[in-house]
Amino acid sequence: MVPEIDNTKVRKGLLYVHKDRLGSVIFDGTVLYTDSTLTPDQKPLVLNSKRESDGQVVVITIRLVEEIQPTDYHYTMFFNIVLRRCMEGMKMQLVGRNYYDPSAKVALKQFKLELWPGYETSIRQHENSVLLCCEVSHKILRTDTVLEQMQEVFKTNKANFRSGCEKILLGCIVLTRYNNKTYRIDDISWEKHPTDSFESSKGTPMTFIEYYEGKYNRTIRDGQQPLLVSMPTLREKRSGVSGPVLLIPELCFMTGLSDEQRANFNLMKAMGDYTRQDPAKRTQTLAGFSKRIKDTPEIQEELKNWNLRFAEELVKFRARILAPETILGAGSAKFTYSHDNADWGGAFRNWKQWSVVNCSKWAVVYAPRDATATQEFINMMLKVGPSLGMIIGKPKVFELLDNRPVTYIQTLDRVIDMKPAIVMVVIPNNKGDHYAVVKKKCCLEKPIPSQCMTATVLGKPKGLMSVATKVALQMNCKLGGEPWAVKIPLKNTMVIGYDTYHDSLHKDKSVGAVVASINATFTKFISMADFHSNQSEMTDKMCPAIAKALRKYNSVNGCLPERVIMYRDGVGDGQIPYVVEHEVAAITKCFNEAGMDEVKFTYIIVSKRINTRLFRNNGKPTNPPSGTVVDDVITLPERYDFFLVSQSVRQGSVNPTSYNVVKDTSGLRPDHIQSLTYKLTHLYYNWPGTVRVPAVCQYAHKLALLVGDSLHKMPAEGLGDLLYYL
């Protein structure tokens, strides 16, 4: 276009003026798709359009670049653009990246929330054909504005008003309902107000109040509120947005849920009634989506122009179900769970653990008001010990003077100096600073295994016996014991898990955690965590941790592993090329430096946040059982990948986990890798059942979470061999 125009909307408007001349076309701002050539001799087509804002004539030149082949990236991109036009034809609105239906909104007035139902969609080439992956989604919109949030902070924390507002607002996503756009709050401009002026597109000064009144018919009541600053994303910069966007708090609505709202049981239950759809309801909703496409005349017209049609049924394919694993204890102790419920909590009424570390010298710290509940719980612990094959001695108890965090720290200093094996600390609840100060003391300053209990849990007598059982198992793990095992026939093999978590205090830093198995039964681990600011720094920190794990494996087994299998969590689709080119190469180099040139290495990317859903079709759609594996039809042709459902769920629809094998020199067959992955989901000792990812990944997540949320520093060296972060 001459003159050059950056704004995508304006570019589209200038081109679509010539729709009659161009026929069936789709234009995304830079690329024009059409089903026929526009000029007989394939020469460039030149068109003139008049820009409405200033009457300037814009010359548009359209040049034939290529004919799209099914293997091209633009091929599926074109389908996705057509689908987006279909969504607009259904009168759905784009919020963020997905389309939602405001006409079908559900109002939860008592909680100041609205749920907009919608769909997350993507079309891509799967194993045999081009498939549309459609997932039922809900946008949570709060009916409270940013200004109301700021007023709330002013009421509760007047002295630190500005820092309080920044703490709860920076990084939040807000929605402006006048244009249904979402923005991320990057800063608060305290010195700017709605009464300030800026230069309008016509070159005349205009206040923010006048602008919103004139353009969106919105009246701003508070002229003294500060303005919010949102920096443009890379995508917005490309479409012509240069400077920061200034927003009015009064017109911005909060999205998502605050921590306080998440902790509200009634709110989460009311919301779950709509969002947690079971397989039957979910398939019904998807059938409704398919019917809307079929029954909307404009959509059918659009699809007919391109000679396209969507199938009306969900894709059917065959899956395999892996046999349930036998859970092994010491001696002849074993337990087998059923397909439908991969849970072995019932085994612990009389269970000999795989290995036990007796807890004869331990200490309990509690506040005065929790004295009775704590004593009751200690008695329970002493009772459950024998049924788990554990000797639990009577603990030394320390009653505090009050429940201030500083009192906890001073008492812990005294208690830890007495050298107990583990210290149990009863904290009032999980809302305040108590958990963080206890963990900082026990993981950074004076390393010792610690077990935090909340008074809220101890105050509920119902189910206290099962809590005591779980806590006793957890304490055994933190002391170096192993509650159970499963049979894994691989010899001389190390399994590594890696996950990342954003530090909640230092927004520019992330925590990376490495957890590696160091024994033949994959039940003992070494754990390390470190901070990084970008991907290359992450790789630089990951390799020394893996080298340290190899040295530990060598000292335990007297040899280095012949085979290493790494499960890497926390990788988005866009980061896969970097991981394959740099991270895998760096780890391979690390093996060579350790003298492991012949090592058999498998590197698997684990993705939990995926939109694929599987339903078992036996009459009425139900959740597939634990152990379901799918490695055809819905997998991708360019990947060696599979889906595994390892966990059992009692409500809603189960989420499969995607595994993408990006490097494999192990010589193991695909079904061996799938079976090993399923076995490893049984070894997470904080839950007597299977988890969504291999245990090493779940441990890495738990460690990264502890460091990123509570410690904000690297944990002390002395605890690395223990699962102290459970």
XYZ file of C-alpha atoms in Angstrom, residues 195-557:
363
model
C -8.845 15.227 33.193
C -5.430 15.384 31.441
C -5.358 16.254 27.739
C -3.727 14.516 24.786
C -3.555 15.320 21.081
C -6.419 13.720 19.113
C -6.050 12.283 15.597
C -7.283 15.641 14.238
C -4.443 17.436 16.017
C -6.652 19.181 18.618
C -6.236 18.767 22.418
C -8.821 16.514 24.102
C -9.262 15.169 27.638
C -9.671 11.438 28.324
C -13.163 12.191 29.706
C -14.187 13.826 26.388
C -12.612 11.034 24.339
C -14.524 8.212 26.074
C -17.761 10.248 26.110
C -17.526 10.948 22.366
C -16.176 7.642 21.041
C -17.738 5.025 23.355
C -20.572 6.941 25.096
C -19.004 6.181 28.497
C -19.163 8.747 31.333
C -16.168 8.866 33.692
C -17.252 9.866 37.197
C -13.916 10.078 39.059
C -11.642 12.690 37.463
C -8.782 12.146 39.933
C -8.142 8.400 39.507
C -4.643 7.478 38.250
C -4.287 5.864 34.818
C -3.183 2.303 34.107
C -0.340 1.653 31.661
C -0.333 -1.329 29.277
C 2.691 -1.868 27.031
C 1.911 -3.183 23.540
C 2.685 -6.840 22.798
C 4.949 -7.803 19.873
C 1.846 -8.596 17.854
C 0.341 -5.147 18.570
C 3.632 -3.454 17.682
C 3.499 -5.205 14.308
C -0.041 -3.940 13.737
C 1.030 -0.333 14.326
C 0.617 0.340 18.094
C 3.787 2.196 19.065
C 3.492 3.705 22.557
C 1.929 2.455 25.793
C -1.881 2.274 26.061
C -3.365 4.383 28.897
C -6.505 2.944 30.503
C -9.103 4.328 32.939
C -9.463 2.093 36.074
C -13.195 2.880 36.256
C -13.751 1.363 32.782
C -11.500 -1.714 33.252
C -12.992 -4.922 34.620
C -10.900 -7.515 36.413
C -10.678 -10.997 34.833
C -9.773 -14.322 36.417
C -10.030 -15.050 40.124
C -8.103 -13.565 43.042
C -6.469 -15.913 45.595
C -9.206 -14.955 48.063
C -11.916 -15.964 45.588
C -10.170 -19.273 44.844
C -10.227 -20.048 48.562
C -13.997 -19.429 48.711
C -15.519 -22.922 48.640
C -19.084 -21.790 47.815
C -17.894 -19.632 44.909
C -15.775 -22.428 43.401
C -18.669 -24.896 43.812
C -21.180 -22.561 42.132
C -18.750 -21.966 39.274
C -17.834 -25.658 38.950
C -21.510 -26.489 38.304
C -21.098 -24.691 34.953
C -17.414 -25.117 34.094
C -16.736 -28.730 35.155
C -18.696 -30.532 32.475
C -18.768 -34.320 32.472
C -18.166 -36.206 29.169
C -21.913 -36.482 28.354
C -22.509 -32.725 28.861
C -19.290 -31.782 27.047
C -20.105 -33.892 23.966
C -23.594 -32.365 23.977
C -22.089 -28.840 24.000
C -19.720 -29.742 21.136
C -22.632 -31.206 19.150
C -24.425 -27.881 19.714
C -21.404 -26.018 18.301
C -21.435 -28.268 15.221
C -25.195 -27.710 14.775
C -24.806 -23.921 14.987
C -22.246 -24.010 12.161
C -24.609 -26.153 10.086
C -27.751 -24.096 10.792
C -26.360 -20.562 10.336
C -27.011 -19.460 6.702
C -24.139 -16.859 6.570
C -21.621 -19.481 7.752
C -22.829 -22.012 5.198
C -22.543 -19.338 2.499
C -18.970 -18.539 3.585
C -17.970 -22.242 3.608
C -19.669 -22.830 0.242
C -17.574 -20.041 -1.315
C -14.448 -21.989 -0.360
C -15.956 -25.416 -1.049
C -15.442 -26.429 2.597
C -17.512 -28.473 5.050
C -17.078 -29.442 8.698
C -17.909 -33.021 9.737
C -20.773 -33.127 12.243
C -19.519 -35.993 14.434
C -16.588 -36.201 16.854
C -13.594 -38.195 15.542
C -13.661 -41.881 16.527
C -10.454 -43.924 16.988
C -9.094 -46.896 18.899
C -7.041 -46.601 22.093
C -5.133 -49.088 24.261
C -5.549 -49.506 28.004
C -2.454 -50.479 29.993
C -2.891 -53.067 32.763
C -3.114 -51.720 36.348
C 0.205 -51.810 38.238
C 0.740 -53.815 41.433
C 1.787 -51.510 44.288
C 4.653 -53.117 46.205
C 5.552 -52.763 49.878
C 8.235 -54.486 51.956
C 8.269 -58.299 52.063
C 5.094 -59.752 50.576
C 2.977 -56.548 50.972
C 1.193 -55.697 47.716
C -1.987 -53.985 46.542
C -3.877 -53.953 43.225
C -6.283 -51.148 42.344
C -9.179 -51.279 39.862
C -9.099 -49.745 36.354
C -11.780 -47.202 37.208
C -10.107 -45.856 40.319
C -6.300 -45.757 40.372
C -6.105 -45.123 44.120
C -4.503 -47.256 46.821
C -5.310 -45.182 49.920
C -7.151 -48.248 51.281
C -3.886 -50.226 51.514
C -2.525 -48.183 54.437
C -4.728 -49.608 57.156
C -2.087 -52.306 57.393
C 0.936 -51.663 55.187
C 4.620 -52.478 55.334
C 6.395 -49.628 53.553
C 9.101 -50.313 50.933
C 11.635 -48.728 53.313
C 11.137 -46.957 56.631
C 13.118 -44.374 58.582
C 11.931 -44.477 62.183
C 10.986 -41.190 63.766
C 11.971 -41.548 67.413
C 13.280 -37.999 68.052
C 11.024 -35.238 66.742
C 9.543 -31.939 67.920
C 6.179 -30.196 67.621
C 5.744 -26.406 67.790
C 2.251 -24.914 68.225
C 0.398 -21.775 69.349
C -1.514 -21.769 72.709
C -5.001 -21.877 71.176
C -4.139 -25.029 69.165
C -2.874 -27.006 72.193
C -5.808 -29.464 72.491
C -6.106 -30.150 68.752
C -2.330 -30.650 68.459
C -2.206 -33.127 71.360
C -5.117 -35.040 69.841
C -3.286 -35.198 66.507
C -0.021 -36.397 68.111
C -1.979 -39.271 69.727
C -3.387 -40.162 66.292
C 0.136 -40.144 64.817
C 1.383 -42.535 67.515
C -1.622 -44.779 66.763
C -1.127 -44.972 62.961
C 2.653 -45.557 63.165
C 2.510 -49.354 63.755
C -0.034 -49.936 60.934
C 2.536 -48.354 58.542
C 5.452 -50.352 59.983
C 6.899 -47.141 61.490
C 8.185 -46.523 64.981
C 7.026 -43.010 65.930
C 8.354 -41.912 69.320
C 6.710 -39.358 71.628
C 7.681 -35.892 70.387
C 9.053 -33.009 72.454
C 6.331 -30.321 72.432
C 6.906 -26.550 72.483
C 4.001 -24.216 73.172
C 4.527 -20.656 71.895
C 3.593 -17.494 73.802
C 1.565 -16.164 70.835
C 1.133 -16.915 67.126
C 3.179 -14.075 65.587
C 5.637 -15.207 62.876
C 8.601 -13.804 64.844
C 7.714 -16.029 67.847
C 7.763 -19.067 65.547
C 11.252 -18.124 64.280
C 12.721 -17.624 67.779
C 11.294 -20.948 69.054
C 12.425 -22.819 65.918
C 15.993 -21.567 66.476
C 15.970 -23.198 69.931
C 14.235 -26.389 68.762
C 16.508 -27.027 65.738
C 19.615 -26.673 67.933
C 18.366 -29.735 69.881
C 18.854 -31.721 66.634
C 15.499 -33.520 66.188
C 15.121 -35.664 63.034
C 12.119 -33.601 61.880
C 10.114 -30.682 63.257
C 6.322 -30.365 62.958
C 4.970 -26.801 63.070
C 1.268 -26.034 63.558
C 0.471 -22.709 61.829
C -2.882 -20.844 62.090
C -3.827 -21.163 58.365
C -2.238 -21.069 54.923
C -3.087 -17.410 54.253
C -0.445 -15.499 56.232
C 3.360 -15.364 56.318
C 3.731 -18.233 58.785
C 4.344 -20.938 56.170
C 6.991 -18.868 54.368
C 8.918 -17.952 57.554
C 8.908 -21.571 58.789
C 10.121 -22.891 55.415
C 12.803 -20.175 55.113
C 14.141 -21.121 58.533
C 14.053 -24.896 57.838
C 15.208 -24.884 54.185
C 17.664 -21.957 54.057
C 19.086 -20.954 57.441
C 19.106 -24.191 59.444
C 18.381 -27.075 57.042
C 16.125 -29.690 58.638
C 13.080 -31.647 57.361
C 9.896 -29.824 58.434
C 6.188 -30.635 58.376
C 3.661 -27.768 58.467
C 0.111 -28.439 59.650
C -2.666 -25.830 59.631
C -4.872 -25.417 62.700
C -7.866 -25.377 60.315
C -7.169 -29.031 59.360
C -6.456 -30.125 62.936
C -9.699 -28.487 64.093
C -11.842 -30.912 62.038
C -12.075 -34.229 63.950
C -13.813 -35.936 60.997
C -11.265 -37.748 58.842
C -8.355 -36.908 61.168
C -7.187 -40.532 61.177
C -6.652 -40.501 57.413
C -4.865 -37.115 57.706
C -2.543 -38.644 60.336
C -1.822 -41.606 58.012
C -0.944 -39.295 55.109
C 1.227 -37.092 57.342
C 3.104 -40.135 58.717
C 3.815 -41.292 55.130
C 4.910 -37.766 54.205
C 7.244 -37.559 57.212
C 8.774 -40.929 56.281
C 9.526 -39.529 52.789
C 11.033 -36.336 54.201
C 13.345 -38.464 56.376
C 14.445 -40.553 53.377
C 11.964 -43.468 53.450
C 10.052 -44.943 50.498
C 6.341 -45.770 51.098
C 5.817 -48.006 48.034
C 7.297 -49.054 44.694
C 6.192 -50.553 41.361
C 8.025 -53.106 39.246
C 10.145 -51.387 36.564
C 12.372 -53.872 34.699
C 14.886 -51.316 33.290
C 18.429 -51.713 34.646
C 21.116 -48.988 35.102
C 18.661 -46.253 34.196
C 18.263 -42.720 35.537
C 15.019 -40.761 35.113
C 15.183 -36.936 35.290
C 12.282 -34.488 35.660
C 12.487 -30.736 35.050
C 9.895 -27.989 35.600
C 9.845 -24.210 35.938
C 7.809 -21.745 38.001
C 7.751 -17.930 37.981
C 9.093 -16.345 41.164
C 6.189 -14.475 42.805
C 8.521 -11.855 44.351
C 10.989 -11.168 41.501
C 8.763 -11.012 38.419
C 11.707 -11.164 35.971
C 13.075 -14.406 37.426
C 11.911 -18.022 37.204
C 12.850 -21.099 39.211
C 14.031 -24.228 37.418
C 13.989 -27.500 39.374
C 15.775 -30.760 38.497
C 14.781 -34.015 40.231
C 16.589 -37.243 39.276
C 16.224 -40.877 40.408
C 19.400 -42.348 41.924
C 18.538 -45.994 42.659
C 17.447 -49.126 40.768
C 13.785 -48.957 41.857
C 13.316 -45.233 40.953
C 12.222 -44.502 44.536
C 15.128 -42.329 45.777
C 15.831 -38.911 44.332
C 18.234 -35.983 44.335
C 16.660 -32.528 43.955
C 18.164 -29.166 42.970
C 16.704 -25.747 42.145
C 18.141 -22.559 40.632
C 17.030 -19.189 39.252
C 17.172 -17.995 35.641
C 16.034 -14.920 33.672
C 15.890 -16.378 30.153
C 16.092 -19.665 28.251
C 19.839 -19.687 27.622
C 20.523 -19.011 31.315
C 18.104 -21.850 32.169
C 20.133 -24.268 30.014
C 23.386 -23.023 31.632
C 21.989 -23.766 35.119
C 20.337 -27.081 34.154
C 23.527 -28.819 32.968
C 25.569 -28.474 36.217
C 22.538 -29.845 38.127
C 22.368 -32.889 35.817
C 26.159 -33.385 36.200
C 25.718 -33.307 39.993
C 22.883 -35.897 39.750
C 25.168 -38.180 37.672
C 27.923 -37.946 40.316
C 25.387 -38.836 43.021
C 24.115 -41.809 40.958
C 27.717 -42.975 40.563
C 28.408 -42.790 44.310
C 25.203 -44.751 45.145
C 25.497 -47.450 42.429
